[in-house]
Short mmCIF file of C-alpha atoms (C1' of nucleotides) in Angstrom, two decimals:
data_model
loop_
_atom_site.label_atom_id
_atom_site.label_comp_id
_atom_site.label_asym_id
_atom_site.label_seq_id
_atom_site.Cartn_x
_atom_site.Cartn_y
_atom_site.Cartn_z
CA MET T 748 3.03 55.42 1.17
CA GLU T 749 -0.61 55.24 0.14
CA ASN T 750 0.38 51.52 -0.70
CA LEU T 751 1.05 50.66 2.71
CA LEU T 752 -2.77 50.99 3.20
CA LYS T 753 -3.65 49.57 -0.05
CA ASN T 754 -1.63 46.45 0.01
CA LYS T 755 -3.31 45.39 3.46
CA ASN T 756 -6.89 46.28 1.85
CA ILE T 757 -7.40 49.31 3.83
CA ARG T 758 -8.97 52.16 2.29
CA VAL T 759 -7.17 55.22 2.12
CA THR T 760 -8.23 58.32 3.98
CA PRO T 761 -6.88 61.52 4.87
CA PHE T 762 -7.18 60.82 8.68
CA ARG T 763 -5.43 57.12 8.08
CA MET T 764 -2.62 58.73 6.16
CA ASP T 765 -1.70 60.92 9.15
CA VAL T 766 -1.77 58.22 11.56
CA LEU T 767 0.66 56.12 9.11
CA ARG T 768 2.55 59.25 8.84
CA VAL T 769 2.99 59.22 12.96
CA PHE T 770 4.08 55.78 13.00
CA ASN T 771 6.68 56.52 10.46
CA SER T 772 8.14 59.49 12.63
CA PHE T 773 8.76 57.05 15.47
CA GLU T 774 11.64 54.38 15.52
CA ASN T 775 10.06 52.13 18.18
CA ALA T 776 6.55 51.11 19.25
CA ILE T 777 4.33 53.98 20.43
CA SER T 778 1.67 54.38 22.82
CA LEU T 779 -1.73 55.83 22.16
CA SER T 780 -0.78 59.17 23.78
CA GLN T 781 2.10 59.67 21.80
CA ILE T 782 0.19 59.27 18.63
CA GLU T 783 -2.32 61.60 20.19
CA GLU T 784 0.03 64.37 20.71
CA LYS T 785 1.44 63.98 17.32
CA LEU T 786 -1.68 64.23 15.79
CA GLY T 787 -2.70 67.48 17.67
CA SER T 788 -6.44 67.75 16.83
CA PHE T 789 -8.63 64.53 15.90
CA ASP T 790 -11.53 62.55 16.93
CA ARG T 791 -10.81 60.22 19.76
CA ILE T 792 -13.14 57.35 18.44
CA THR T 793 -12.21 57.55 14.84
CA LEU T 794 -8.68 56.92 16.17
CA TYR T 795 -9.49 53.93 18.23
CA ARG T 796 -11.40 52.51 14.85
CA THR T 797 -8.51 53.33 12.91
CA LEU T 798 -6.05 51.36 15.14
CA LYS T 799 -8.34 48.67 15.32
CA SER T 800 -8.78 48.18 11.63
CA PHE T 801 -4.95 48.82 11.03
CA GLN T 802 -4.55 45.82 13.58
CA GLU T 803 -7.04 43.60 12.07
CA ASN T 804 -5.53 44.21 8.86
CA GLY T 805 -2.12 43.27 9.81
CA LEU T 806 -0.65 46.93 9.20
CA ILE T 807 0.39 47.17 13.01
CA HIS T 808 0.37 45.05 16.01
CA GLU T 809 -0.27 45.65 19.70
CA ILE T 810 2.23 45.13 22.50
CA VAL T 811 1.22 44.69 26.02
CA MET T 812 2.97 44.10 29.02
CA PRO T 813 2.41 43.78 32.77
CA GLY T 814 2.02 47.31 34.46
CA ASP T 815 -0.47 48.86 31.89
CA ILE T 816 1.96 48.87 28.98
CA LYS T 817 0.41 49.23 25.76
CA LYS T 818 2.21 50.13 22.68
CA TYR T 819 1.59 49.84 18.75
CA ALA T 820 4.44 49.02 16.10
CA MET T 821 4.42 48.67 12.39
CA CYS T 822 4.34 45.07 11.32
CA GLU T 823 6.29 43.43 8.44
CA GLU T 824 5.02 43.71 4.82
CA LYS T 825 4.52 40.08 4.77
CA CYS T 826 2.03 40.03 7.76
CA GLY T 827 -1.26 38.61 7.13
CA HIS T 828 -4.64 39.92 7.57
CA LYS T 829 -6.73 39.22 10.95
CA GLU T 830 -5.25 38.97 14.31
CA HIS T 831 -4.62 35.39 14.08
CA ASN T 832 -2.34 35.92 11.25
CA HIS T 833 -0.11 38.34 13.06
CA GLN T 834 3.30 36.22 13.72
CA HIS T 835 6.55 38.16 14.13
CA GLU T 836 9.82 36.90 14.41
CA HIS T 837 11.10 39.27 16.91
CA ILE T 838 10.78 40.10 20.54
CA HIS T 839 9.50 42.98 22.34
CA PHE T 840 12.12 44.72 24.63
CA HIS T 841 10.98 47.29 27.34
CA CYS T 842 13.26 49.30 28.79
CA LYS T 843 12.86 50.21 32.34
CA LYS T 844 14.55 53.33 32.16
CA CYS T 845 13.40 55.20 29.21
CA SER T 846 10.21 53.13 28.61
CA GLU T 847 10.94 52.62 24.97
CA VAL T 848 9.59 49.31 23.62
CA TYR T 849 11.86 47.69 20.64
CA CYS T 850 11.07 45.13 18.34
CA LEU T 851 14.23 43.09 18.17
CA ASP T 852 15.07 40.61 15.62
CA ILE T 853 15.94 36.75 16.24
CA PRO T 854 16.98 34.40 14.07
CA ALA T 855 13.91 31.95 15.17
CA LEU T 856 11.06 31.72 17.70
CA PRO T 857 12.10 29.15 20.39
CA ASN T 858 10.22 26.00 19.69
CA PHE T 859 7.77 24.88 22.53
CA HIS T 860 5.95 21.47 22.61
CA PHE T 861 3.12 20.58 25.14
CA THR T 862 1.33 17.26 24.65
CA ASN T 863 -2.15 17.83 23.63
CA TYR T 864 -1.70 21.62 23.22
CA THR T 865 -1.88 23.10 19.92
CA ILE T 866 0.46 26.15 19.67
CA GLU T 867 -0.34 28.90 17.06
CA ASN T 868 1.18 31.78 18.22
CA VAL T 869 4.32 32.94 20.22
CA GLU T 870 5.23 36.12 21.80
CA ILE T 871 8.31 36.85 23.52
CA GLN T 872 8.60 39.93 26.01
CA VAL T 873 11.70 40.86 27.66
CA LYS T 874 12.31 43.78 30.05
CA GLY T 875 15.82 45.43 31.00
CA ILE T 876 17.85 48.23 29.97
CA CYS T 877 18.48 49.25 26.59
CA GLU T 878 21.57 50.15 24.51
CA LYS T 879 21.06 53.88 25.01
CA CYS T 880 20.35 53.80 28.68
CA GLN T 881 23.35 51.73 29.38
CA LYS T 882 24.99 54.97 30.42
CA MET J 943 -3.34 29.60 54.39
CA GLU J 944 -2.57 32.89 56.56
CA ASN J 945 1.19 31.89 56.02
CA LEU J 946 0.81 32.57 52.08
CA LEU J 947 0.27 36.28 53.00
CA LYS J 948 2.71 36.36 56.18
CA ASN J 949 5.47 34.69 54.36
CA LYS J 950 5.32 37.45 51.62
CA ASN J 951 5.12 40.31 54.35
CA ILE J 952 1.43 40.92 53.40
CA ARG J 953 -0.87 42.02 56.59
CA VAL J 954 -3.51 39.56 57.14
CA THR J 955 -7.17 41.00 56.92
CA PRO J 956 -10.39 39.46 56.37
CA PHE J 957 -10.82 41.06 52.68
CA ARG J 958 -7.35 39.65 51.88
CA MET J 959 -8.36 36.08 53.04
CA ASP J 960 -11.37 36.43 50.89
CA VAL J 961 -9.39 37.05 47.99
CA LEU J 962 -6.63 34.55 48.70
CA ARG J 963 -9.62 31.80 48.82
CA VAL J 964 -10.96 32.97 45.42
CA PHE J 965 -7.45 32.35 43.87
CA ASN J 966 -7.37 28.98 45.65
CA SER J 967 -10.77 28.03 44.12
CA PHE J 968 -9.75 28.31 40.49
CA GLU J 969 -7.21 26.02 38.62
CA ASN J 970 -5.93 28.74 36.31
CA ALA J 971 -5.30 32.61 35.76
CA ILE J 972 -8.32 34.62 36.66
CA SER J 973 -9.65 37.86 35.69
CA LEU J 974 -10.88 40.48 37.70
CA SER J 975 -14.64 39.87 36.83
CA GLN J 976 -14.21 36.06 38.11
CA ILE J 977 -12.64 37.29 41.26
CA GLU J 978 -15.51 40.12 41.62
CA GLU J 979 -18.22 37.36 40.94
CA LYS J 980 -16.63 35.03 43.58
CA LEU J 981 -16.53 37.77 46.13
CA GLY J 982 -19.97 38.69 45.68
CA SER J 983 -20.00 42.23 47.50
CA PHE J 984 -17.13 44.15 47.85
CA ASP J 985 -15.48 47.61 47.76
CA ARG J 986 -13.77 47.86 44.17
CA ILE J 987 -11.27 50.14 45.19
CA THR J 988 -10.07 47.93 47.99
CA LEU J 989 -9.71 45.29 45.63
CA TYR J 990 -7.88 47.01 43.19
CA ARG J 991 -5.50 47.99 46.09
CA THR J 992 -5.57 44.41 47.49
CA LEU J 993 -4.22 43.00 44.03
CA LYS J 994 -1.66 45.64 43.83
CA SER J 995 -0.15 44.79 47.01
CA PHE J 996 -0.32 41.19 46.20
CA GLN J 997 1.51 41.93 43.18
CA GLU J 998 4.00 44.18 44.65
CA ASN J 999 4.82 41.64 47.31
CA GLY J 1000 5.34 38.61 44.82
CA LEU J 1001 2.13 36.66 45.80
CA ILE J 1002 0.55 37.06 42.44
CA HIS J 1003 1.63 37.92 38.92
CA GLU J 1004 -0.46 39.94 36.23
CA ILE J 1005 -0.58 38.52 32.93
CA VAL J 1006 -1.55 40.56 29.68
CA MET J 1007 -1.87 39.55 26.30
CA PRO J 1008 -3.04 41.38 23.10
CA GLY J 1009 -6.65 41.98 22.61
CA ASP J 1010 -7.19 43.51 26.49
CA ILE J 1011 -6.65 39.91 28.19
CA LYS J 1012 -5.75 40.60 31.78
CA LYS J 1013 -5.64 37.76 34.57
CA TYR J 1014 -3.93 37.11 37.63
CA ALA J 1015 -2.21 34.07 39.01
CA MET J 1016 -0.54 32.71 42.12
CA CYS J 1017 3.36 32.96 41.68
CA GLU J 1018 5.44 30.18 43.15
CA GLU J 1019 6.45 30.34 46.89
CA LYS J 1020 10.06 31.50 45.82
CA CYS J 1021 8.99 34.60 44.00
CA GLY J 1022 10.47 37.46 45.46
CA HIS J 1023 9.12 41.22 46.60
CA LYS J 1024 8.42 43.75 44.19
CA GLU J 1025 7.73 43.65 40.52
CA HIS J 1026 11.21 43.35 39.39
CA ASN J 1027 11.80 40.05 41.26
CA HIS J 1028 9.04 38.36 39.42
CA GLN J 1029 10.60 35.59 37.32
CA HIS J 1030 8.47 32.70 36.42
CA GLU J 1031 10.09 29.71 34.76
CA HIS J 1032 6.64 28.96 32.75
CA ILE J 1033 4.72 30.17 29.98
CA HIS J 1034 1.49 31.72 29.70
CA PHE J 1035 -1.02 29.73 27.66
CA HIS J 1036 -3.96 31.21 26.37
CA CYS J 1037 -6.59 28.92 25.01
CA LYS J 1038 -8.47 30.86 21.92
CA LYS J 1039 -11.66 28.50 22.40
CA CYS J 1040 -12.38 28.67 26.25
CA SER J 1041 -10.19 31.69 27.09
CA GLU J 1042 -8.36 30.12 30.04
CA VAL J 1043 -5.00 31.07 30.75
CA TYR J 1044 -2.54 28.24 31.90
CA CYS J 1045 0.85 28.77 33.52
CA LEU J 1046 2.92 25.87 32.03
CA ASP J 1047 6.05 24.71 33.13
CA ILE J 1048 9.03 24.72 31.23
CA PRO J 1049 12.58 23.39 31.87
CA ALA J 1050 14.18 26.62 31.39
CA LEU J 1051 13.62 30.07 29.64
CA PRO J 1052 15.20 30.53 26.64
CA ASN J 1053 18.33 32.64 26.71
CA PHE J 1054 18.74 35.64 24.57
CA HIS J 1055 21.49 38.14 23.72
CA PHE J 1056 21.64 41.33 22.48
CA THR J 1057 24.79 43.19 22.40
CA ASN J 1058 24.23 46.13 24.83
CA TYR J 1059 20.95 45.38 25.87
CA THR J 1060 20.83 44.20 29.56
CA ILE J 1061 18.04 41.43 30.06
CA GLU J 1062 16.39 41.32 33.43
CA ASN J 1063 13.16 39.73 32.62
CA VAL J 1064 11.70 37.44 30.19
CA GLU J 1065 7.89 36.55 29.55
CA ILE J 1066 6.42 34.13 27.05
CA GLN J 1067 3.26 34.10 25.95
CA VAL J 1068 1.61 31.43 23.75
CA LYS J 1069 -2.09 31.13 21.98
CA GLY J 1070 -3.63 28.00 20.89
CA ILE J 1071 -5.84 25.49 21.74
CA CYS J 1072 -5.86 23.56 25.13
CA GLU J 1073 -5.85 20.32 26.08
CA LYS J 1074 -9.51 20.21 26.93
CA CYS J 1075 -10.84 22.06 24.07
CA GLN J 1076 -8.95 19.60 21.48
CA LYS J 1077 -12.54 17.84 21.18
"C1'" DT F 722 -17.56 59.73 -15.17
"C1'" DA F 723 -21.78 59.74 -12.70
"C1'" DT F 724 -24.12 56.48 -9.90
"C1'" DA F 725 -24.64 52.76 -6.70
"C1'" DA F 726 -22.70 50.31 -2.74
"C1'" DT F 727 -19.92 50.37 0.75
"C1'" DT F 728 -17.14 51.90 4.39
"C1'" DA F 729 -15.40 55.73 7.42
"C1'" DT F 730 -16.08 59.77 10.07
"C1'" DG F 731 -17.77 62.86 14.08
"C1'" DC F 732 -20.74 63.32 17.64
"C1'" DA F 733 -23.27 62.10 21.60
"C1'" DA F 734 -24.01 59.17 25.08
"C1'" DC F 735 -22.59 55.56 27.83
"C1'" DA F 736 -19.67 51.95 29.91
"C1'" DA F 737 -15.61 49.82 32.12
"C1'" DT F 738 -11.52 50.59 34.33
"C1'" DG F 739 -8.52 52.45 37.31
"C1'" DT F 740 -6.59 56.76 40.72
"C1'" DT F 741 -6.40 60.02 44.60
"C1'" DG F 742 -7.57 62.00 49.09
"C1'" DC F 743 -9.19 61.56 53.23
"C1'" DA F 744 -11.13 59.87 57.64
"C1'" DA F 745 -12.32 56.01 60.27
"C1'" DT F 746 -10.87 51.53 61.40
"C1'" DA F 747 -7.95 47.41 62.21
"C1'" DA F 748 -3.24 45.14 62.35
"C1'" DA F 749 1.29 44.96 64.43
"C1'" DT F 750 4.88 46.53 67.77
"C1'" DA F 751 6.79 48.02 71.75
"C1'" DT N 1150 -2.72 48.31 76.44
"C1'" DA N 1151 -1.10 52.16 74.00
"C1'" DT N 1152 1.33 53.47 69.96
"C1'" DT N 1153 2.53 53.04 65.43
"C1'" DT N 1154 1.72 51.93 60.98
"C1'" DA N 1155 -1.12 49.90 57.31
"C1'" DT N 1156 -5.61 48.95 55.50
"C1'" DT N 1157 -10.56 50.17 54.66
"C1'" DG N 1158 -14.50 52.40 52.48
"C1'" DC N 1159 -16.34 56.33 50.51
"C1'" DA N 1160 -16.79 60.24 46.95
"C1'" DA N 1161 -14.99 62.32 43.56
"C1'" DC N 1162 -12.53 62.21 39.66
"C1'" DA N 1163 -9.34 60.48 35.70
"C1'" DT N 1164 -8.75 57.30 31.51
"C1'" DT N 1165 -9.92 53.96 28.32
"C1'" DG N 1166 -12.98 51.96 25.53
"C1'" DT N 1167 -17.83 50.99 22.95
"C1'" DT N 1168 -22.37 51.91 20.77
"C1'" DG N 1169 -25.66 53.77 17.65
"C1'" DC N 1170 -26.55 56.99 14.05
"C1'" DA N 1171 -26.53 60.57 10.56
"C1'" DT N 1172 -23.42 62.40 7.33
"C1'" DA N 1173 -19.60 62.15 4.36
"C1'" DA N 1174 -15.91 60.07 1.71
"C1'" DT N 1175 -14.21 56.51 -0.86
"C1'" DT N 1176 -14.27 52.43 -3.61
"C1'" DA N 1177 -16.58 49.49 -7.38
"C1'" DT N 1178 -20.14 49.41 -11.18
"C1'" DA N 1179 -22.30 50.49 -14.98
#
DNA sequence: TATAATTATGCAACAATGTTGCAATAAATA
DNA sequence: TATTTATTGCAACATTGTTGCATAATTATA
């Protein structure tokens, strides 16, 4: 599992391994507080910096939605360094009942075109009711 | 202009009119700090509550993007009460150069389908370079 | 493998952002 | 115009995020 870090040029430290294990222990995208709960005791600042470096190096991506929803999820292997190379061929689905955020695969991102606008990055967010909460 | 508030069942007060005028003085989506600058002197808490009630009543919508980007933009006339009725047939375009956020019209939202997931709301965010920053 | 260069950690202090309760006040309703 | 109902402004607090710096750990180098 160390290689997940090494492959993205992230120095391996015990704390970063702890955080990585937290990600691996969840199915879906997770919030800061979920990470904090799992970690138990930790330094808040170090955690912020860890998440920032994970993001910058394409190991995780941030998912934000209206209503102060902010979560983190693992990127795919291929995901590149630095923010501008994050490109995910999936949508982010937020369940209004259980508040889980799922990364759902789609065949391809829709293709927009606006004259004179250069499009570098597309994100799609969907809200609704997830599979498990359908009753 | 009072009617913009009345039509959405928002009580008309001097402060709310001030905030509304701020929105009308900008072309694109605006940030909290842009509102604050325009207002000059004001009560911070009242502003938060004003924005919240504008949102809840479908007068404005919140736009959030990875990287702590949070902006507000006016809704269309038809936009309904309460958060869950916000549905905008436009995408949010964030320019990486000038940081403006544009609401750009699209003919229709793409149509996703995931077995056993109920989709209520779709948001699309695009990053790139806007018209004006193309050089 | 010991050393040097580089990066990460933990702490303190601070800054920004957002919330709650409550009394006073203003707006809509009868 | 009196009554009901919602808004305002203030204090206090809670949450979230950042910076600088000395120490410690990791990686690269000789």
